[in-house]
Amino acid sequence: ELGDQRIPYLGPSDHGFQQLWETSYSGLALRRSCSLPEELHGRVEAALLTLRRRGCFLRDLVKVRDRDVFTAVSRVLLGQPGTTYRYLDTRLFTIPWPAGSTETETTGLGPQEKPVAELKHSLSGYHIEDEEDEDQQIGQGCSNLNPAKTSCPGPAQFNVTLLNYMDPAAMSQLKEEPYYGMGKMAVGWHHDENLVSLSPVAVYSYSCHEDDKGEGVRIGLKVAWDIHTPGLTLPLQSGDSYYLRDDLNRTHQHCVLAGDSARFSSTHRVAECSTGTLDYIQSRCREALSNLSTDPETGTHSLLSLLPATLQGYEEIHNEVEFEWLRQYWFQGQRYTRFCSWWARPMEQLENDWREMELMVRLHRDPLGPSNNTYYESVYRKVCVSAVVSVCVVTLQSWAVGGTLVSLKQPRPELCSLSLSLSLSLSLSLSLSLSLSLCTLCLRQCGVLSSNHI
Ligand SMILES: O=C(O)CCC(=O)C(=O)O
Ligand SMILES: [Fe+2]
């Protein structure tokens, strides 16, 4: 619709910026660096650099408009133990931050990285109304920009933070922002996915080499599906935080415009994880496996219920654990086991559960047959027997034909050859059809062929 035209956008130095913010972007709030304790900035900086040095930041392979692409930014997810976050068809597995006050728990984070987890407290307790008090406590003249002083419903219970890192100097192919001409993008236009409804998103921004001349990082905002309202860009200094509040994330899209220097961000969210926690998938597995019974003496397995609804239920769970968890973990989650072993054991357990569900599917297809290795051995035996039987049949028939010919003393030669070829082809086709039907039977029992095929 736009062709080569560009939609206008406003930055802080443009006339009407403040008014545009108040009218069309009121859910956006900026919290200047000076309103957080200096000491916290220092510790967070050290923590981010440690995470980078340990190689924790990795680019994700995600799906965008049916294409698999690597994100330009490198990422790592921290959060409540056992939580995952799903975006663009990729499930991220948290490196756990300390859960509550039980500091003795293995957290996955070393002491140097913990301040990143502390950030969530500082950012979540933020009330717009507290602004003036905080300013007085922390520093005079610290002006935050929250044109619309709407109230916050209460401290957000952030359960994850997705950390981003990118050094634009190391990235040769950053995309240009296409609609407004805002410049090169580190993160393209998007809504944050997989959040509980109205979850705020609180982002802490840290730029390395702030003093260098050159362009700083900015975030871009636009109203979704709207080419009339001007866009908005907001420059961020190192240590600044910004908030997407109310339903801003739903009604608007945001992007990150890469400056010239390397930059980290810590993006705190309340992930919708009703189907995204380890507890959840473990309980699903328990539900499926409750239909499997094992004889304690013989070790033979059987299904307790053959009701279609039960069978369909555990086939769904079988798929869910395989596609949403095991494959996602092997594909991308286990890259983090170098830094954090938290997921290794639970994932092994899920894999065992998945194997049991495989067994259940086989039992379901062949409720009478044994359902482990002995089953395949018996199928193999049947195939062998069918081969031997066919060979015997051919031999016997040839022998019978030969005997008949011998008993007809001085046979007429033409009669002889005719009857020989007739009986040979008869015996061959007989044994062929016999072995074919035996093989079909075996394959059907293995579940390779369904009755429709037959
Ligand atoms: O880095 C930022 O400021 C925001 C990044 C972002 O939008 C995201 O991670 O979803
Ligand atoms: Fe985002």
Coordinates of C-alpha atoms and ligand atoms in Angstrom, one line a residue:
E1 CA 0.0 0.0 0.0
L2 CA 2.8 2.4 0.8
G3 CA 5.1 1.7 -2.1
D4 CA 8.3 3.7 -1.7
Q5 CA 6.6 6.1 0.6
R6 CA 7.6 6.4 4.3
I7 CA 5.3 7.0 7.2
P8 CA 6.6 9.8 9.4
Y9 CA 7.9 9.1 12.9
L10 CA 8.9 11.4 15.8
G11 CA 11.9 11.3 18.1
P12 CA 12.4 13.4 21.3
S13 CA 13.8 16.4 19.4
D14 CA 10.8 16.6 17.1
H15 CA 7.9 19.0 17.7
G16 CA 4.8 17.1 18.9
F17 CA 6.8 14.2 20.3
Q18 CA 5.5 14.6 23.8
Q19 CA 1.9 14.9 22.6
L20 CA 2.2 11.9 20.4
W21 CA 3.5 9.9 23.3
E22 CA 0.6 10.9 25.5
T23 CA -2.1 10.4 22.9
S24 CA -1.0 7.3 21.0
Y25 CA 1.7 5.6 23.1
S26 CA 0.5 6.2 26.7
G27 CA 1.3 2.6 27.8
L28 CA 5.0 3.4 27.3
A29 CA 7.0 4.5 30.3
L30 CA 10.7 5.4 30.5
R31 CA 12.6 5.1 33.8
R32 CA 16.0 6.8 33.7
S33 CA 19.2 5.2 34.8
C34 CA 19.5 7.5 37.7
S35 CA 16.4 6.2 39.4
L36 CA 18.1 2.8 40.2
P37 CA 20.9 2.6 42.7
E38 CA 24.3 3.1 41.2
E39 CA 25.5 0.0 43.0
L40 CA 22.9 -2.2 41.3
H41 CA 24.0 -0.9 37.9
G42 CA 27.5 -1.9 38.7
R43 CA 26.6 -5.4 39.7
V44 CA 24.3 -6.0 36.8
E45 CA 27.0 -4.8 34.4
A46 CA 29.4 -7.3 35.9
A47 CA 26.9 -10.1 35.7
L48 CA 26.0 -9.4 32.1
L49 CA 29.7 -9.4 31.1
T50 CA 30.3 -12.6 33.0
L51 CA 27.4 -14.3 31.2
R52 CA 28.8 -13.1 27.9
R53 CA 32.3 -14.3 28.8
R54 CA 31.0 -17.7 29.7
G55 CA 29.4 -17.9 26.2
C56 CA 25.8 -18.1 27.5
F57 CA 24.4 -15.9 24.7
L58 CA 23.4 -17.9 21.7
R59 CA 21.4 -17.0 18.6
D60 CA 18.1 -18.8 18.3
L61 CA 16.8 -20.5 15.2
V62 CA 13.2 -19.3 14.9
K63 CA 10.4 -19.5 12.4
V64 CA 9.4 -16.2 10.7
R65 CA 6.7 -16.4 8.0
D66 CA 7.5 -20.1 7.4
R67 CA 11.2 -19.5 7.1
D68 CA 13.8 -20.7 9.5
V69 CA 16.1 -17.8 10.5
F70 CA 18.7 -17.1 13.1
T71 CA 17.9 -14.1 15.4
A72 CA 20.4 -11.2 14.9
V73 CA 20.6 -10.9 18.7
S74 CA 22.0 -13.6 20.9
R75 CA 19.9 -14.7 23.8
V76 CA 19.6 -16.5 27.0
L77 CA 16.5 -17.1 29.2
L78 CA 16.6 -16.7 33.0
G79 CA 13.6 -17.4 35.1
Q80 CA 11.7 -19.4 37.6
P81 CA 13.0 -22.9 37.8
G82 CA 11.3 -25.3 35.4
T83 CA 9.7 -22.6 33.4
T84 CA 9.9 -22.3 29.6
Y85 CA 9.1 -19.5 27.2
R86 CA 7.8 -20.2 23.7
Y87 CA 8.3 -17.7 20.9
L88 CA 8.4 -18.0 17.1
D89 CA 8.0 -21.8 17.2
T90 CA 11.0 -22.2 19.6
R91 CA 10.8 -23.2 23.2
L92 CA 13.4 -21.7 25.4
F93 CA 14.4 -23.4 28.7
T94 CA 15.2 -21.2 31.6
I95 CA 18.5 -21.1 33.4
P96 CA 16.9 -20.9 36.8
W97 CA 17.2 -17.9 39.0
P98 CA 16.9 -18.2 42.8
A99 CA 13.4 -19.3 43.7
G100 CA 12.1 -17.3 46.6
S101 CA 14.3 -17.2 49.6
T102 CA 15.7 -20.7 49.4
E103 CA 19.2 -19.7 48.4
T104 CA 20.6 -23.1 49.0
E105 CA 18.9 -24.5 45.9
T106 CA 21.0 -25.1 42.9
T107 CA 20.1 -22.1 40.7
G108 CA 22.2 -22.6 37.7
L109 CA 23.6 -19.2 38.1
G110 CA 26.9 -18.5 39.7
P111 CA 27.2 -15.8 42.3
Q112 CA 28.5 -13.4 39.8
E113 CA 25.5 -13.7 37.5
K114 CA 22.9 -13.4 40.3
P115 CA 22.4 -9.6 40.1
V116 CA 20.6 -10.1 36.8
A117 CA 18.0 -12.0 38.8
E118 CA 17.9 -9.2 41.4
L119 CA 16.9 -6.8 38.6
K120 CA 13.5 -8.3 38.5
H121 CA 12.7 -7.2 42.0
S122 CA 13.9 -3.6 41.2
L123 CA 11.9 -3.5 38.0
S124 CA 8.8 -5.3 39.2
G125 CA 8.2 -3.1 42.3
Y126 CA 8.1 0.0 40.2
H127 CA 5.0 2.1 40.6
I128 CA 4.5 5.2 38.5
E129 CA 3.0 6.9 41.6
D130 CA 6.2 6.2 43.6
E131 CA 8.1 8.3 41.1
E132 CA 8.6 11.4 43.2
D133 CA 9.6 9.6 46.3
E134 CA 12.1 7.5 44.5
D135 CA 13.6 10.6 42.8
Q136 CA 14.2 12.2 46.1
Q137 CA 15.8 9.1 47.5
I138 CA 18.0 8.3 44.6
G139 CA 19.0 11.5 43.0
Q140 CA 17.9 15.0 42.3
G141 CA 16.9 16.0 38.9
C142 CA 16.3 12.5 37.7
S143 CA 13.5 13.0 35.2
N144 CA 11.6 10.0 34.1
L145 CA 9.2 10.2 31.2
N146 CA 5.8 8.9 31.9
P147 CA 3.5 11.4 30.2
A148 CA 0.4 9.5 31.2
K149 CA 0.6 8.8 35.0
T150 CA -1.8 5.9 35.0
S151 CA -1.7 3.6 37.9
C152 CA 0.0 0.2 37.9
P153 CA -2.2 -2.6 39.1
G154 CA 0.5 -3.8 41.5
P155 CA 4.0 -5.3 41.2
A156 CA 4.3 -7.7 38.3
Q157 CA 5.3 -11.2 39.2
F158 CA 7.9 -11.6 36.4
N159 CA 8.6 -15.2 35.9
V160 CA 11.2 -15.0 33.1
T161 CA 13.6 -12.5 31.6
L162 CA 14.9 -12.9 28.1
L163 CA 18.4 -11.4 27.9
N164 CA 19.6 -10.1 24.6
Y165 CA 23.0 -9.2 23.4
M166 CA 24.2 -7.8 20.1
D167 CA 27.4 -6.1 18.8
P168 CA 26.4 -4.3 15.6
A169 CA 30.0 -4.2 14.5
A170 CA 30.0 -8.0 14.3
M171 CA 26.7 -8.2 12.3
S172 CA 27.1 -7.4 8.6
Q173 CA 23.5 -7.9 7.5
L174 CA 21.2 -6.0 9.7
K175 CA 17.8 -5.2 8.0
E176 CA 16.7 -1.7 7.4
E177 CA 13.5 -0.7 9.2
P178 CA 11.1 -0.8 6.2
Y179 CA 8.1 1.4 6.9
Y180 CA 9.4 4.6 8.5
G181 CA 13.1 4.6 7.5
M182 CA 14.2 4.5 11.2
G183 CA 17.5 2.8 10.4
K184 CA 19.1 -0.6 11.0
M185 CA 17.2 -3.0 13.2
A186 CA 18.6 -5.4 15.9
V187 CA 15.1 -6.8 16.5
G188 CA 12.4 -6.4 13.9
W189 CA 8.8 -5.3 14.5
H190 CA 6.9 -7.7 16.8
H191 CA 4.5 -8.2 19.6
D192 CA 5.9 -10.1 22.5
E193 CA 4.3 -13.5 22.4
N194 CA 3.3 -16.0 25.0
L195 CA 2.6 -13.5 27.8
V196 CA -0.3 -13.6 30.3
S197 CA -2.9 -11.0 29.1
L198 CA -1.9 -7.5 30.1
S199 CA 1.5 -8.6 31.3
P200 CA 3.8 -5.6 31.5
V201 CA 7.2 -6.0 29.8
A202 CA 10.0 -4.2 31.7
V203 CA 13.3 -3.8 29.8
Y204 CA 16.6 -2.9 31.3
S205 CA 19.1 -1.6 28.7
Y206 CA 22.9 -1.6 29.0
S207 CA 25.2 -0.3 26.3
C208 CA 28.9 -1.0 26.3
H209 CA 31.2 2.0 25.3
E210 CA 28.5 4.6 25.9
D211 CA 30.9 7.5 25.5
D212 CA 31.9 6.6 21.9
K213 CA 30.5 9.1 19.4
G214 CA 28.0 7.5 17.2
E215 CA 24.4 6.6 17.3
G216 CA 22.9 5.2 20.5
V217 CA 20.3 2.4 20.6
R218 CA 16.7 3.4 20.2
I219 CA 13.5 1.5 20.5
G220 CA 10.8 2.0 17.9
L221 CA 7.1 1.8 18.5
K222 CA 4.2 1.7 16.1
V223 CA 0.5 1.2 16.3
A224 CA -0.3 -2.2 14.9
W225 CA -2.1 -2.2 11.5
D226 CA -2.0 1.6 11.3
I227 CA -0.2 3.6 8.6
H228 CA -1.6 7.0 9.7
T229 CA -0.3 7.4 13.2
P230 CA 3.3 8.5 13.2
G231 CA 5.8 6.1 14.7
L232 CA 7.8 6.9 17.8
T233 CA 11.5 6.3 18.6
L234 CA 12.9 6.5 22.1
P235 CA 16.7 6.7 22.6
L236 CA 18.0 4.8 25.5
Q237 CA 21.1 5.5 27.6
S238 CA 22.9 2.8 29.3
G239 CA 21.1 1.9 32.5
D240 CA 17.7 3.2 31.4
S241 CA 14.7 0.9 31.6
Y242 CA 11.4 1.2 29.8
Y243 CA 8.0 -0.4 30.3
L244 CA 5.3 -1.6 27.9
R245 CA 2.3 -1.4 30.2
D246 CA -1.5 -2.1 30.0
D247 CA -2.2 -3.6 26.6
L248 CA 0.5 -1.7 24.7
N249 CA 2.1 -4.9 23.7
R250 CA -1.1 -6.1 22.1
T251 CA -2.2 -2.9 20.4
H252 CA 1.3 -1.8 19.3
Q253 CA 4.4 -3.4 17.9
H254 CA 8.0 -2.6 18.9
C255 CA 11.4 -3.0 17.4
V256 CA 15.0 -2.3 18.5
L257 CA 17.1 0.1 16.3
A258 CA 20.7 -0.9 16.6
G259 CA 23.1 1.9 17.6
D260 CA 26.8 1.7 17.0
S261 CA 27.8 0.0 20.2
A262 CA 27.4 -3.5 21.6
R263 CA 24.3 -3.6 23.9
F264 CA 22.6 -5.9 26.4
S265 CA 19.0 -5.9 27.4
S266 CA 17.1 -7.8 30.1
T267 CA 13.4 -8.1 29.1
H268 CA 11.3 -9.1 32.1
R269 CA 7.9 -10.7 31.4
V270 CA 5.1 -12.8 32.9
A271 CA 5.1 -15.7 30.5
E272 CA 1.9 -17.6 30.1
C273 CA 3.1 -21.0 31.1
S274 CA 0.0 -23.0 31.9
T275 CA 1.4 -25.6 29.4
G276 CA 5.0 -24.5 29.7
T277 CA 6.4 -25.7 33.0
L278 CA 8.2 -28.9 33.8
D279 CA 5.5 -29.6 36.5
Y280 CA 2.8 -29.4 33.9
I281 CA 4.4 -31.8 31.4
Q282 CA 5.4 -34.3 34.1
S283 CA 1.8 -34.4 35.3
R284 CA 0.6 -35.0 31.7
C285 CA 3.0 -37.9 31.5
R286 CA 1.8 -39.3 34.7
E287 CA -1.8 -39.0 33.4
A288 CA -0.9 -41.0 30.2
L289 CA 1.1 -43.6 32.0
S290 CA -1.6 -44.3 34.5
N291 CA -3.2 -46.4 31.7
L292 CA -0.2 -48.8 31.6
S293 CA 0.0 -51.7 33.9
T294 CA 3.0 -53.9 34.4
D295 CA 2.8 -57.4 35.8
P296 CA 5.4 -57.3 38.7
E297 CA 6.2 -61.0 38.2
T298 CA 6.5 -61.4 34.4
G299 CA 7.2 -57.8 33.6
T300 CA 4.5 -58.0 30.9
H301 CA 2.8 -54.8 30.0
S302 CA -0.9 -54.2 29.3
L303 CA -3.3 -51.4 28.9
L304 CA -5.9 -50.8 31.5
S305 CA -8.4 -49.1 29.3
L306 CA -9.0 -49.5 25.6
L307 CA -11.7 -46.7 25.4
P308 CA -11.1 -44.6 22.3
A309 CA -11.0 -41.4 24.4
T310 CA -8.3 -42.8 26.6
L311 CA -6.2 -43.9 23.7
Q312 CA -6.6 -40.6 21.9
G313 CA -5.7 -38.8 25.2
Y314 CA -2.3 -40.5 25.6
E315 CA -1.5 -40.3 21.9
E316 CA -1.9 -36.6 22.3
I317 CA 0.4 -36.5 25.3
H318 CA 2.9 -38.7 23.5
N319 CA 3.0 -36.1 20.7
E320 CA 3.2 -33.2 23.1
V321 CA 6.1 -34.6 25.1
E322 CA 7.9 -35.5 21.9
F323 CA 7.4 -32.4 19.8
E324 CA 7.0 -29.6 22.4
W325 CA 9.7 -30.9 24.9
L326 CA 12.1 -33.6 23.7
R327 CA 12.7 -32.3 20.2
Q328 CA 12.8 -28.7 21.4
Y329 CA 15.3 -29.6 24.1
W330 CA 17.6 -31.6 21.8
F331 CA 17.3 -29.1 19.1
Q332 CA 18.1 -26.0 21.1
G333 CA 17.7 -26.3 24.9
Q334 CA 20.6 -28.6 25.5
R335 CA 23.1 -26.1 24.1
Y336 CA 22.9 -24.6 27.6
T337 CA 23.9 -27.7 29.5
R338 CA 27.5 -26.5 29.4
F339 CA 26.4 -23.8 31.9
C340 CA 23.5 -25.3 33.7
S341 CA 22.7 -28.9 34.3
W342 CA 19.3 -28.2 35.7
W343 CA 17.3 -29.6 32.8
A344 CA 19.4 -32.7 32.1
R345 CA 17.8 -35.1 34.6
P346 CA 14.2 -34.1 34.1
M347 CA 14.7 -34.4 30.4
E348 CA 16.0 -37.9 30.7
Q349 CA 13.0 -38.8 32.8
L350 CA 10.6 -37.3 30.1
E351 CA 12.4 -39.4 27.5
N352 CA 11.8 -42.5 29.6
D353 CA 8.2 -41.6 29.9
W354 CA 8.0 -41.1 26.2
R355 CA 9.5 -44.6 25.6
E356 CA 6.8 -46.1 27.8
M357 CA 4.2 -44.2 25.7
E358 CA 5.7 -45.7 22.6
L359 CA 5.2 -49.1 24.1
M360 CA 1.6 -48.2 24.9
V361 CA 0.9 -47.2 21.3
R362 CA 2.3 -50.6 20.2
L363 CA 0.2 -52.4 22.7
H364 CA -2.8 -50.6 21.5
R365 CA -2.1 -51.6 17.9
D366 CA -1.6 -55.2 18.9
P367 CA -3.3 -55.8 22.2
L368 CA -2.6 -59.6 22.2
G369 CA 1.0 -59.6 21.1
P370 CA 3.9 -59.1 23.6
S371 CA 5.2 -55.6 23.1
N372 CA 8.9 -55.6 23.5
N373 CA 11.9 -57.3 21.9
T374 CA 10.3 -60.8 22.2
Y375 CA 7.5 -59.5 20.0
Y376 CA 9.9 -58.7 17.2
E377 CA 11.7 -62.0 17.7
S378 CA 8.4 -63.8 17.3
V379 CA 7.6 -61.8 14.1
Y380 CA 11.1 -62.7 12.8
R381 CA 10.5 -66.4 13.6
K382 CA 7.2 -66.3 11.7
V383 CA 8.9 -64.9 8.6
C384 CA 11.6 -67.6 8.8
V385 CA 9.0 -70.3 9.2
S386 CA 7.0 -69.0 6.2
A387 CA 10.2 -69.1 4.0
V388 CA 11.1 -72.7 5.1
V389 CA 7.5 -73.8 4.5
S390 CA 7.5 -72.3 0.9
V391 CA 10.8 -74.0 0.1
C392 CA 9.4 -77.4 1.4
V393 CA 6.3 -77.0 -0.7
V394 CA 8.3 -76.4 -3.9
T395 CA 10.6 -79.3 -3.2
L396 CA 7.7 -81.6 -2.4
Q397 CA 5.8 -80.7 -5.5
S398 CA 8.8 -81.1 -7.7
W399 CA 9.4 -84.5 -6.2
A400 CA 5.8 -85.5 -6.7
V401 CA 5.9 -84.4 -10.3
G402 CA 9.2 -86.3 -10.9
G403 CA 7.8 -89.4 -9.2
T404 CA 4.7 -89.3 -11.4
L405 CA 6.8 -89.0 -14.5
V406 CA 9.0 -91.9 -13.5
S407 CA 5.9 -94.1 -12.8
L408 CA 4.6 -93.4 -16.3
K409 CA 7.0 -95.7 -18.0
Q410 CA 7.9 -94.7 -21.6
P411 CA 6.0 -91.5 -21.5
R412 CA 5.2 -89.5 -24.5
P413 CA 7.8 -86.7 -24.5
E414 CA 5.5 -83.8 -25.3
L415 CA 3.0 -84.9 -22.6
C416 CA 5.8 -85.2 -20.2
S417 CA 7.2 -81.7 -20.7
L418 CA 3.7 -80.2 -20.6
S419 CA 2.8 -81.8 -17.3
L420 CA 6.2 -80.9 -15.9
S421 CA 5.9 -77.2 -16.7
L422 CA 2.2 -77.1 -15.6
S423 CA 3.0 -78.6 -12.2
L424 CA 6.1 -76.5 -11.7
S425 CA 4.3 -73.3 -12.3
L426 CA 1.4 -74.4 -10.1
S427 CA 3.7 -75.2 -7.2
L428 CA 5.6 -72.0 -7.6
S429 CA 2.5 -69.8 -7.5
L430 CA 1.1 -71.7 -4.6
S431 CA 4.3 -71.3 -2.5
L432 CA 4.6 -67.6 -3.6
S433 CA 1.1 -66.8 -2.5
L434 CA 1.6 -68.8 0.7
S435 CA 4.7 -66.8 1.7
L436 CA 3.1 -63.5 0.6
S437 CA 0.1 -64.0 2.8
L438 CA 2.3 -65.1 5.7
C439 CA 4.5 -62.0 5.3
T440 CA 1.4 -59.7 5.1
L441 CA 0.2 -61.2 8.3
C442 CA 3.5 -60.5 10.0
L443 CA 3.7 -57.0 8.7
R444 CA 0.2 -56.3 9.8
Q445 CA 1.0 -57.5 13.3
C446 CA 4.0 -55.3 13.4
G447 CA 1.7 -52.4 12.7
V448 CA 3.5 -51.6 9.4
L449 CA 0.3 -52.4 7.4
S450 CA -3.2 -51.6 8.4
S451 CA -6.2 -53.7 7.5
N452 CA -7.0 -51.1 4.8
H453 CA -3.8 -51.9 3.0
I454 CA -4.6 -55.5 3.0
Ligands
LIG1 O1 16.2 -5.1 23.6 C1 15.1 -4.5 23.8 O2 15.0 -3.3 24.2 C2 13.8 -5.2 23.5 C3 14.0 -6.6 22.9 C4 12.7 -7.2 22.6 O3 11.8 -6.6 22.1 C5 12.5 -8.6 22.9 O4 13.4 -9.3 23.4 O5 11.3 -9.0 22.8
FE2 FE 9.9 -7.5 22.4

